[in-house]
Coordinates of C-alpha atoms in Angstrom, one line a residue:
M846 CA 61.9 50.3 71.7
V847 CA 62.2 53.9 72.7
R848 CA 59.5 56.5 72.2
A849 CA 60.7 60.1 72.8
G850 CA 58.5 63.1 73.3
G851 CA 60.5 65.6 71.3
C852 CA 64.3 66.4 71.5
T853 CA 64.1 67.0 75.3
G854 CA 61.1 64.8 76.2
P855 CA 61.3 61.7 78.3
C856 CA 62.6 58.3 77.0
V857 CA 60.1 55.5 77.4
Y858 CA 61.2 51.9 77.8
P859 CA 59.4 48.7 78.7
A860 CA 62.1 47.9 81.2
V861 CA 65.3 49.5 82.6
P862 CA 67.5 49.7 79.5
D863 CA 70.9 49.3 81.0
G864 CA 72.1 51.6 78.2
G865 CA 70.2 53.4 75.5
W866 CA 70.1 57.1 76.1
G867 CA 71.8 56.4 79.4
W868 CA 75.1 56.4 77.6
V869 CA 74.6 60.0 76.6
V870 CA 73.7 60.8 80.2
A871 CA 76.9 59.0 81.3
V872 CA 79.0 61.3 79.1
A873 CA 77.2 64.3 80.4
F874 CA 77.9 63.2 84.0
F875 CA 81.6 62.8 83.1
V876 CA 81.8 66.4 82.0
V877 CA 79.8 67.5 85.1
E878 CA 82.3 65.8 87.3
V879 CA 85.1 67.6 85.6
C880 CA 83.5 71.0 86.2
T881 CA 82.3 70.4 89.7
Y882 CA 84.4 68.1 92.0
G883 CA 87.3 68.2 89.7
T884 CA 87.5 72.0 90.0
I885 CA 86.9 72.0 93.8
K886 CA 89.8 69.6 94.3
S887 CA 92.1 71.6 92.1
L888 CA 91.6 74.9 94.0
G889 CA 94.3 73.8 96.4
V890 CA 96.9 75.1 94.0
F891 CA 95.7 78.6 94.7
L892 CA 95.8 78.3 98.5
E893 CA 99.2 80.1 99.0
D894 CA 98.3 82.8 96.4
L895 CA 95.1 83.6 98.3
M896 CA 96.9 83.7 101.6
E897 CA 99.5 86.2 100.2
E898 CA 97.0 88.3 98.3
F899 CA 94.6 88.9 101.2
G900 CA 97.0 88.4 104.1
E901 CA 94.9 85.6 105.6
S902 CA 95.7 82.4 107.6
N903 CA 95.2 78.8 106.4
S904 CA 92.0 78.5 108.3
R905 CA 90.4 81.7 106.9
V906 CA 91.3 80.7 103.3
S907 CA 90.1 77.1 103.8
W908 CA 86.6 78.5 104.6
V909 CA 86.2 79.2 100.8
I910 CA 86.3 75.5 100.0
S911 CA 84.4 74.7 103.2
I912 CA 81.5 77.0 102.5
C913 CA 81.3 75.8 98.9
V914 CA 81.1 72.1 99.9
F915 CA 78.6 73.0 102.7
I916 CA 76.3 74.8 100.3
L917 CA 76.7 72.0 97.7
N918 CA 75.4 69.4 100.3
F919 CA 73.1 71.6 102.4
T920 CA 70.9 72.6 99.5
A921 CA 70.5 69.0 98.3
P922 CA 66.8 68.8 99.3
L923 CA 66.2 72.0 97.3
S924 CA 67.8 70.4 94.3
T925 CA 65.6 67.4 94.7
V926 CA 62.4 69.5 94.9
L927 CA 63.3 71.6 91.9
S928 CA 64.2 68.6 89.8
N929 CA 61.0 66.8 90.6
R930 CA 58.9 69.9 90.0
F931 CA 60.5 71.4 86.9
G932 CA 62.6 68.5 85.5
Y933 CA 66.3 67.8 85.4
L934 CA 67.1 69.8 82.3
P935 CA 66.3 73.4 83.5
V936 CA 67.7 72.8 86.9
V937 CA 71.1 71.5 85.7
M938 CA 71.4 74.3 83.1
T939 CA 70.6 76.9 85.7
G940 CA 73.3 75.3 87.9
G941 CA 75.8 75.6 85.1
V942 CA 75.2 79.3 84.8
L943 CA 75.7 79.8 88.6
I944 CA 78.9 77.8 88.6
S945 CA 80.5 79.8 85.8
L946 CA 79.2 83.1 87.2
G947 CA 80.6 82.5 90.7
T948 CA 84.0 81.3 89.5
I949 CA 84.5 84.2 87.0
T950 CA 83.4 86.9 89.5
S951 CA 85.9 85.4 92.1
A952 CA 88.7 86.7 89.9
F953 CA 87.6 90.3 90.6
T954 CA 87.2 90.0 94.4
N955 CA 89.2 92.3 96.8
S956 CA 88.8 90.3 100.0
I957 CA 88.4 86.7 101.2
N958 CA 85.0 87.6 102.5
Q959 CA 83.8 88.4 99.0
M960 CA 85.2 85.1 97.8
Y961 CA 83.0 83.4 100.5
I962 CA 80.0 84.7 98.5
T963 CA 81.2 84.1 94.9
I964 CA 82.8 80.7 95.1
G965 CA 81.3 79.6 98.4
V966 CA 77.6 80.5 97.9
V967 CA 77.0 81.1 94.2
S968 CA 79.2 78.4 92.8
G969 CA 78.3 76.0 95.7
L970 CA 74.6 76.3 94.8
G971 CA 75.4 75.8 91.2
Y972 CA 77.4 72.6 92.0
C973 CA 74.4 71.2 93.9
L974 CA 71.9 72.0 91.2
T975 CA 74.2 70.3 88.7
F976 CA 75.7 67.3 90.3
L977 CA 72.8 65.7 92.2
P978 CA 70.2 65.6 89.4
T979 CA 72.8 64.2 87.0
V980 CA 73.9 61.3 89.2
T981 CA 70.3 60.5 90.1
I982 CA 69.1 60.2 86.5
L983 CA 72.2 58.2 85.6
A984 CA 71.4 55.6 88.2
Q985 CA 67.9 55.3 86.9
Y986 CA 69.1 54.4 83.3
F987 CA 71.1 51.4 84.6
S988 CA 70.5 48.3 86.7
R989 CA 73.1 45.5 86.3
R990 CA 75.8 47.9 85.0
R991 CA 75.0 50.7 87.5
S992 CA 78.1 50.4 89.6
L993 CA 80.4 50.1 86.6
V994 CA 79.0 53.0 84.6
T995 CA 78.7 55.3 87.6
S996 CA 82.3 54.6 88.5
V997 CA 83.7 55.2 85.0
A998 CA 81.6 58.4 84.5
S999 CA 82.6 59.8 88.0
S1000 CA 86.3 59.5 87.0
G1001 CA 85.9 62.8 85.3
E1002 CA 86.9 64.6 88.5
S1003 CA 90.1 62.6 88.6
F1004 CA 91.0 63.3 85.1
A1005 CA 90.3 67.0 85.8
V1006 CA 92.7 67.0 88.7
V1007 CA 95.4 65.3 86.6
A1008 CA 95.1 67.9 84.0
F1009 CA 94.3 71.0 86.1
A1010 CA 96.8 70.8 88.9
P1011 CA 100.1 71.0 86.8
A1012 CA 98.4 73.2 84.2
F1013 CA 97.3 75.8 86.6
M1014 CA 100.5 75.7 88.6
T1015 CA 102.3 76.6 85.4
L1016 CA 99.7 79.0 84.1
K1017 CA 99.4 81.1 87.2
K1018 CA 103.1 81.9 87.1
Q1019 CA 102.5 83.4 83.6
I1020 CA 99.1 85.2 83.9
G1021 CA 98.3 85.1 87.7
W1022 CA 95.7 83.3 89.7
R1023 CA 92.9 85.7 88.8
Y1024 CA 93.0 85.0 85.1
C1025 CA 93.2 81.3 85.9
L1026 CA 89.9 81.6 87.6
V1027 CA 88.4 83.3 84.6
I1028 CA 89.6 80.4 82.4
I1029 CA 88.1 77.8 84.8
G1030 CA 84.8 79.7 84.7
L1031 CA 84.7 79.6 80.9
I1032 CA 85.4 75.8 80.9
Q1033 CA 82.5 75.3 83.4
T1034 CA 80.0 76.7 80.8
A1035 CA 80.1 73.2 79.3
V1036 CA 77.7 72.2 82.1
I1037 CA 74.9 74.2 80.4
G1038 CA 75.2 72.0 77.3
C1039 CA 75.3 68.8 79.4
G1040 CA 72.0 69.8 81.1
A1041 CA 70.3 69.8 77.7
L1042 CA 71.1 66.1 77.3
L1043 CA 69.4 65.0 80.5
R1044 CA 66.1 63.4 79.3
P1045 CA 64.0 61.8 82.1
I1046 CA 63.3 58.1 81.8
I1047 CA 59.8 56.4 82.1
I1048 CA 59.4 52.7 82.5
Q1049 CA 56.2 51.6 80.9
P1050 CA 55.8 47.8 80.8
A1051 CA 53.9 46.4 77.8
V1052 CA 50.6 44.9 79.1
D1053 CA 47.8 43.0 77.3
L1054 CA 44.9 45.2 76.4
A1055 CA 42.3 42.7 77.5
T1056 CA 44.1 42.2 80.9
E1057 CA 44.2 46.0 81.3
Q1058 CA 40.4 46.3 80.7
D1059 CA 39.7 43.5 83.1
D1060 CA 41.7 45.2 85.8
M1061 CA 39.9 48.5 85.2
S1062 CA 36.5 46.6 85.4
E1063 CA 37.5 45.0 88.7
E1064 CA 38.7 48.2 90.3
C1065 CA 35.6 50.1 89.2
S1066 CA 33.3 47.4 90.4
L1067 CA 35.1 47.2 93.8
S1068 CA 35.0 50.9 94.2
L1069 CA 31.3 51.1 93.5
K1070 CA 30.6 48.2 95.8
I1071 CA 32.5 50.0 98.7
D1072 CA 30.6 53.3 98.0
Y1073 CA 27.3 51.5 97.9
E1074 CA 28.0 49.6 101.2
L1075 CA 28.7 52.9 102.9
D1076 CA 25.4 54.2 101.5
N1077 CA 23.5 51.2 102.7
E1078 CA 25.0 51.6 106.2
Q1079 CA 23.4 55.0 106.4
T1080 CA 20.0 54.0 104.9
K1081 CA 19.9 50.6 106.8
T1082 CA 19.3 48.7 103.6
S1083 CA 20.9 45.5 102.3
L1084 CA 22.9 45.0 99.2
S1085 CA 20.6 42.1 98.2
S1086 CA 17.4 44.0 98.7
E1087 CA 15.3 44.0 95.5
D1088 CA 13.5 47.3 96.2
S1089 CA 16.6 49.3 97.1
G1090 CA 16.1 51.7 94.2
V1091 CA 19.5 51.0 92.5
T1092 CA 20.1 48.2 90.0
S1093 CA 23.3 46.7 88.5
L1094 CA 25.6 48.4 91.0
S1095 CA 28.1 45.6 90.3
A1096 CA 28.3 46.5 86.6
S1097 CA 31.7 46.5 85.0
C1098 CA 33.6 49.6 84.0
N1099 CA 32.9 48.9 80.3
E1100 CA 29.2 48.9 81.0
L1101 CA 29.4 52.1 82.9
Q1102 CA 31.3 53.8 80.1
A1103 CA 28.9 52.5 77.5
A1104 CA 26.0 53.7 79.5
A1105 CA 27.6 57.1 80.1
A1106 CA 28.3 57.5 76.4
A1107 CA 24.8 56.5 75.5
A1108 CA 23.4 59.0 78.0
A1109 CA 25.6 61.7 76.5
A1110 CA 24.5 61.0 72.9
A1111 CA 20.8 60.7 73.8
P1112 CA 18.5 63.7 73.3
A1113 CA 17.5 65.7 76.4
P1114 CA 14.6 64.2 78.3
T1115 CA 11.2 65.8 77.8
S1116 CA 9.6 64.4 80.8
T1117 CA 8.6 66.9 83.4
D1118 CA 8.2 64.4 86.2
P1119 CA 10.4 65.6 89.1
Q1120 CA 10.9 61.9 90.3
D1121 CA 12.3 60.9 86.8
E1122 CA 14.7 63.8 86.7
A1123 CA 15.9 63.0 90.2
D1124 CA 16.5 59.3 89.3
S1125 CA 18.4 60.4 86.1
L1126 CA 20.6 62.8 88.0
M1127 CA 21.4 60.1 90.6
E1128 CA 22.4 57.5 88.0
Q1129 CA 24.7 60.0 86.2
G1130 CA 26.3 60.9 89.5
V1131 CA 27.1 57.3 90.3
F1132 CA 28.6 56.8 86.8
Q1133 CA 30.7 59.9 87.1
Q1134 CA 31.9 59.1 90.6
G1135 CA 33.1 55.7 89.5
L1136 CA 34.9 57.0 86.5
E1137 CA 36.5 59.9 88.4
H1138 CA 37.6 57.5 91.1
T1139 CA 39.3 55.2 88.7
A1140 CA 41.1 58.1 86.9
A1141 CA 42.3 59.4 90.2
R1142 CA 43.8 56.1 91.1
R1143 CA 45.6 55.8 87.8
S1144 CA 47.1 59.3 87.5
P1145 CA 48.2 60.5 91.0
R1146 CA 50.4 63.5 91.3
P1147 CA 54.0 62.6 92.4
K1148 CA 55.5 63.7 95.6
L1149 CA 58.3 66.3 95.4
L1150 CA 60.2 65.4 98.6
D1151 CA 59.7 62.6 101.0
F1152 CA 61.4 62.4 104.4
S1153 CA 60.1 58.9 105.3
V1154 CA 63.7 57.6 105.0
L1155 CA 64.5 59.3 108.3
R1156 CA 62.4 56.5 110.0
D1157 CA 64.6 53.9 108.5
S1158 CA 67.4 52.8 110.8
T1159 CA 69.5 51.5 107.9
F1160 CA 69.4 54.9 106.2
I1161 CA 70.3 56.6 109.5
C1162 CA 73.4 54.5 110.0
Y1163 CA 74.4 54.9 106.3
S1164 CA 73.9 58.7 106.6
L1165 CA 76.1 58.9 109.7
F1166 CA 78.8 57.1 107.7
G1167 CA 78.6 59.7 105.0
L1168 CA 78.7 62.5 107.5
F1169 CA 81.9 61.4 109.2
A1170 CA 83.6 60.1 106.0
T1171 CA 83.2 63.5 104.3
L1172 CA 85.8 64.9 106.8
G1173 CA 88.4 63.0 104.8
F1174 CA 87.3 63.7 101.3
F1175 CA 88.6 67.3 100.7
A1176 CA 91.3 68.2 103.2
P1177 CA 94.0 65.9 101.8
Q1178 CA 93.7 67.4 98.3
L1179 CA 93.8 70.9 99.9
Y1180 CA 96.9 70.4 102.0
I1181 CA 99.0 67.7 100.2
I1182 CA 101.1 70.3 98.3
Q1183 CA 101.8 72.3 101.5
L1184 CA 102.6 69.0 103.4
S1185 CA 105.0 67.9 100.7
K1186 CA 106.8 71.3 100.8
S1187 CA 107.1 71.2 104.6
R1188 CA 108.8 67.7 104.2
G1189 CA 111.4 69.1 101.8
V1190 CA 109.9 68.3 98.5
A1191 CA 110.6 70.8 95.7
D1192 CA 107.8 73.1 94.4
D1193 CA 107.6 71.6 91.0
M1194 CA 107.6 68.0 92.4
A1195 CA 104.9 68.8 95.0
S1196 CA 102.3 69.5 92.3
Y1197 CA 102.8 66.0 91.0
M1198 CA 101.6 64.6 94.3
L1199 CA 98.1 65.8 93.4
S1200 CA 98.4 64.3 90.0
T1201 CA 99.5 61.0 91.3
M1202 CA 96.6 61.0 93.7
A1203 CA 94.2 61.7 90.8
V1204 CA 95.6 58.9 88.5
A1205 CA 95.3 56.4 91.3
E1206 CA 91.8 57.6 92.0
V1207 CA 90.8 56.7 88.4
C1208 CA 92.2 53.2 88.8
G1209 CA 90.3 52.9 92.1
R1210 CA 87.0 54.0 90.5
L1211 CA 87.4 51.6 87.6
S1212 CA 88.4 48.7 89.8
I1213 CA 85.5 49.0 92.2
G1214 CA 83.1 49.4 89.3
V1215 CA 84.2 46.1 87.8
L1216 CA 84.2 44.4 91.1
L1217 CA 80.7 45.5 92.2
S1218 CA 79.2 44.8 88.8
R1219 CA 80.1 41.1 89.3
L1220 CA 78.7 40.8 92.8
A1221 CA 75.1 39.9 93.6
G1222 CA 75.5 40.8 97.3
G1223 CA 77.9 41.8 99.9
K1224 CA 78.6 45.2 98.3
L1225 CA 78.5 47.0 101.7
R1226 CA 81.3 44.7 103.0
V1227 CA 83.5 45.6 100.1
L1228 CA 82.8 49.3 100.7
L1229 CA 83.6 48.9 104.4
A1230 CA 87.0 47.3 103.7
C1231 CA 87.9 50.2 101.4
V1232 CA 86.9 52.8 104.1
V1233 CA 89.1 51.0 106.7
L1234 CA 92.1 51.0 104.4
L1235 CA 91.5 54.6 103.5
C1236 CA 91.6 55.5 107.2
L1237 CA 95.0 53.7 107.7
V1238 CA 96.5 55.6 104.7
L1239 CA 95.4 58.9 106.2
V1240 CA 97.3 58.0 109.4
A1241 CA 100.4 57.1 107.3
F1242 CA 100.4 60.6 105.7
A1243 CA 101.3 62.2 109.0
L1244 CA 104.1 59.6 109.7
V1245 CA 106.2 59.5 106.5
R1246 CA 108.9 62.1 105.8
D1247 CA 110.5 61.4 102.5
F1248 CA 109.4 62.0 98.9
W1249 CA 108.8 58.4 98.0
G1250 CA 106.8 57.7 101.1
L1251 CA 104.5 60.6 100.4
L1252 CA 104.2 59.5 96.8
A1253 CA 103.2 56.0 97.9
C1254 CA 100.6 57.4 100.3
C1255 CA 99.2 59.6 97.6
A1256 CA 98.8 56.6 95.3
L1257 CA 97.1 54.5 98.0
Y1258 CA 94.9 57.3 99.1
G1259 CA 93.8 58.1 95.6
F1260 CA 93.0 54.5 94.9
F1261 CA 90.8 53.9 98.0
L1262 CA 89.3 57.4 97.7
G1263 CA 88.1 56.4 94.2
T1264 CA 86.5 53.3 95.5
V1265 CA 84.6 55.1 98.2
A1266 CA 83.8 58.4 96.5
S1267 CA 82.4 56.7 93.4
T1268 CA 80.1 54.3 95.2
H1269 CA 78.8 55.9 98.4
I1270 CA 76.0 57.8 96.7
P1271 CA 75.0 55.2 94.1
M1272 CA 75.0 52.6 96.9
L1273 CA 71.7 54.1 98.1
A1274 CA 70.1 52.4 95.1
E1275 CA 71.0 49.0 96.3
E1276 CA 68.5 46.9 98.3
E1277 CA 71.1 46.6 101.1
V1278 CA 70.4 50.3 101.8
V1279 CA 67.1 51.9 100.6
G1280 CA 66.6 50.6 97.0
V1281 CA 66.3 52.3 93.6
E1282 CA 62.6 53.2 94.1
R1283 CA 63.4 55.5 97.1
M1284 CA 66.8 56.8 95.9
A1285 CA 65.3 59.9 94.2
S1286 CA 64.0 61.2 97.5
S1287 CA 66.7 59.8 99.8
V1288 CA 69.7 61.1 98.0
G1289 CA 68.8 64.7 98.8
V1290 CA 68.4 64.0 102.5
Y1291 CA 71.6 61.9 102.5
V1292 CA 73.8 64.7 101.0
F1293 CA 72.1 67.3 103.2
I1294 CA 73.3 65.4 106.3
Q1295 CA 76.8 65.3 104.8
S1296 CA 76.8 69.1 104.5
F1297 CA 77.8 69.7 108.1
A1298 CA 80.9 67.7 107.8
G1299 CA 81.8 69.4 104.6
L1300 CA 81.5 72.7 106.4
A1301 CA 83.7 71.7 109.3
G1302 CA 86.3 69.5 107.6
P1303 CA 88.7 72.0 105.8
P1304 CA 88.5 74.7 108.5
L1305 CA 89.2 72.1 111.2
G1306 CA 92.3 71.0 109.4
G1307 CA 93.4 74.6 108.9
W1308 CA 92.8 75.4 112.6
L1309 CA 94.9 72.4 113.6
V1310 CA 97.7 73.5 111.2
D1311 CA 97.7 77.0 112.6
I1312 CA 98.0 75.7 116.2
T1313 CA 100.5 72.9 115.7
H1314 CA 102.4 74.4 112.7
N1315 CA 102.3 70.9 111.2
Y1316 CA 100.3 70.0 108.1
G1317 CA 100.2 66.4 109.2
S1318 CA 97.7 67.3 112.0
A1319 CA 95.1 68.0 109.3
F1320 CA 95.4 64.4 108.1
Y1321 CA 94.9 63.1 111.6
S1322 CA 91.6 64.8 111.8
C1323 CA 90.6 63.2 108.5
A1324 CA 91.6 59.8 109.8
V1325 CA 89.5 60.2 112.9
G1326 CA 86.4 61.1 110.8
M1327 CA 87.0 58.2 108.4
G1328 CA 87.3 55.8 111.4
L1329 CA 84.0 57.0 112.8
G1330 CA 82.5 56.6 109.3
A1331 CA 83.7 53.0 109.1
A1332 CA 82.1 52.2 112.5
C1333 CA 78.7 53.6 111.3
L1334 CA 79.0 51.7 108.0
A1335 CA 79.5 48.5 109.9
L1336 CA 76.2 49.0 111.6
V1337 CA 74.2 49.2 108.4
G1338 CA 74.1 45.4 107.9
P1339 CA 72.8 44.7 111.5
A1340 CA 70.3 47.5 111.2
K1341 CA 68.9 46.1 108.0
S1342 CA 68.6 42.6 109.5
G1343 CA 66.8 43.9 112.5
L1344 CA 64.4 45.9 110.3
W1345 CA 63.5 42.8 108.4
R1346 CA 62.9 40.7 111.5
S1347 CA 60.7 43.4 113.1
R1348 CA 58.7 44.2 110.1
G1349 CA 58.8 41.1 108.0
E1350 CA 59.6 43.1 105.0
G1351 CA 62.4 45.3 103.7
A1352 CA 62.4 49.1 104.1
G1353 CA 61.6 49.4 100.5
N1354 CA 58.2 47.8 101.1
H1355 CA 57.3 50.0 104.1
R1356 CA 55.0 52.1 102.1
D1357 CA 52.9 49.0 101.2
Q1358 CA 52.2 48.4 104.9
T1359 CA 50.7 51.8 105.4
R1360 CA 48.2 51.8 102.5
G1361 CA 44.5 51.9 103.1
P1362 CA 41.9 49.6 101.5
P1363 CA 41.7 49.4 97.7
G1364 CA 40.0 52.3 96.1
H1365 CA 41.1 54.8 98.8
P1366 CA 44.1 57.2 98.7
D1367 CA 47.3 56.2 100.4
E1368 CA 47.8 58.0 103.7
D1369 CA 51.3 57.8 105.2
Q1370 CA 50.3 59.0 108.6
D1371 CA 53.7 57.9 110.1
F1372 CA 55.8 59.8 107.6
L1373 CA 57.1 63.3 107.7
E1374 CA 56.9 64.3 104.0
M1375 CA 56.9 67.5 102.0
D1376 CA 54.8 67.9 98.8
L1377 CA 54.7 71.3 97.2
A1378 CA 52.8 70.3 94.1
P1379 CA 49.2 71.6 94.1
G1380 CA 46.8 68.8 95.0
G1381 CA 49.6 66.4 95.7
L1382 CA 49.1 65.7 99.3
G1383 CA 48.3 62.1 100.2
Q1384 CA 49.0 60.8 96.8
E1385 CA 51.9 58.5 95.7
K1386 CA 54.2 58.4 92.8
P1387 CA 53.1 56.0 90.0
P1388 CA 55.2 52.8 90.2
T1389 CA 55.8 52.8 86.4
V1390 CA 57.8 56.1 86.5
V1391 CA 61.5 55.8 87.3

């Protein structure tokens, strides 16, 4: 059963629902994909127009996409902090405003440097504030169906490319590329409405009331016992001493609460004996200390950002995979039309290369989602196989010369790109990497590491094209990056196995090994972490909140 706190309040479930309001979030994520990555991949149709308008080279114009992708990934930790501090809804709605604003103002720029700011910085920041919170909350609503639902919802970018590429190729001939950007900006205002649908999820298992009261009594008794033992160590007294001056220190929490309530309801003492007043104040202090200690343990303030994953060798290897693989994510869509024209393909047929790639990407996303949803393990090996095949297809782009060969490469590239692009971020939630409990904090760090490859990828391809005068050289650089990514991904499994042998537990349980004795706050001395919430240092996120 779901209990909602208002129209935009959290959804409360006794367990991960694998559906519920998560279906609404999935639809919102589909629209967000259309307006973010779908738009970015479609900007390649304006590449030649920008070069002619501003008189710039391939490399200079490619920096527009490069800066946009870099800002999208580099500001990922900021998106994580803001989402944990203010919630998903206001962050995503703000991102929608920035996306639309940056795209529309790009239509009125007079130089490529101004477009670096409008599309690169403003829209790039909006993309980050929109995409990451949406994919994170979607992964929290699903467990068994996570791979399938995420793959289907992320296909929105592929459908956008299928529709946008030929439509804008035709539209820009009628109204020009500037008005096309205005239309794209107006479409992207739909993200603001999607942000209003992102309700956080809280997992609150149903527990027996008597069991809960017993647990509270045991915790309170243990806490008082520890405090009293520390006091006896200072006063050199024994816990069993009959004249220690304190009685019933092992009383339960219920007794303490009842005594506190009785003391509050009783009339003020009229005795003027200083010793009686001192004893009364001491007893009240003991009661209050026990109650405050129990309350502090039950309602800690969550951390906003945790960099502890940087000490996990599994996460480091997986992040390096994402870093190098990003080199091959955007350049092919950016240069496929120019590559086709350089191989003798007509202009109207070249635009369908991008559409073919997008249709195949939808098939790849759906296929990998169905496959991974039926696998209990070995998901990393499936991802590795897709990355290796994607690397081979990128090499084939630079070798084929005819129309049908390029079309086949586009179909294969789109299929395997869909398998990798739709799973590499949700894969963080799998126990083979970091686990769902640590995904909210690790996804920001993971995408931040990717940002440097996103900054270097498109300009590197443009620089190679300017030097060699061959668009195929840009695909070689993508193949090299994808190959390095495959090598790093192959090390994730051995790193995970070594971590288990050395620690005896998975990386997801590392926090449990660093906790202090019961009744004391958790101190992760070995972790570099950031907590901007007031009073949040040294406290951990409640395990019942997802």
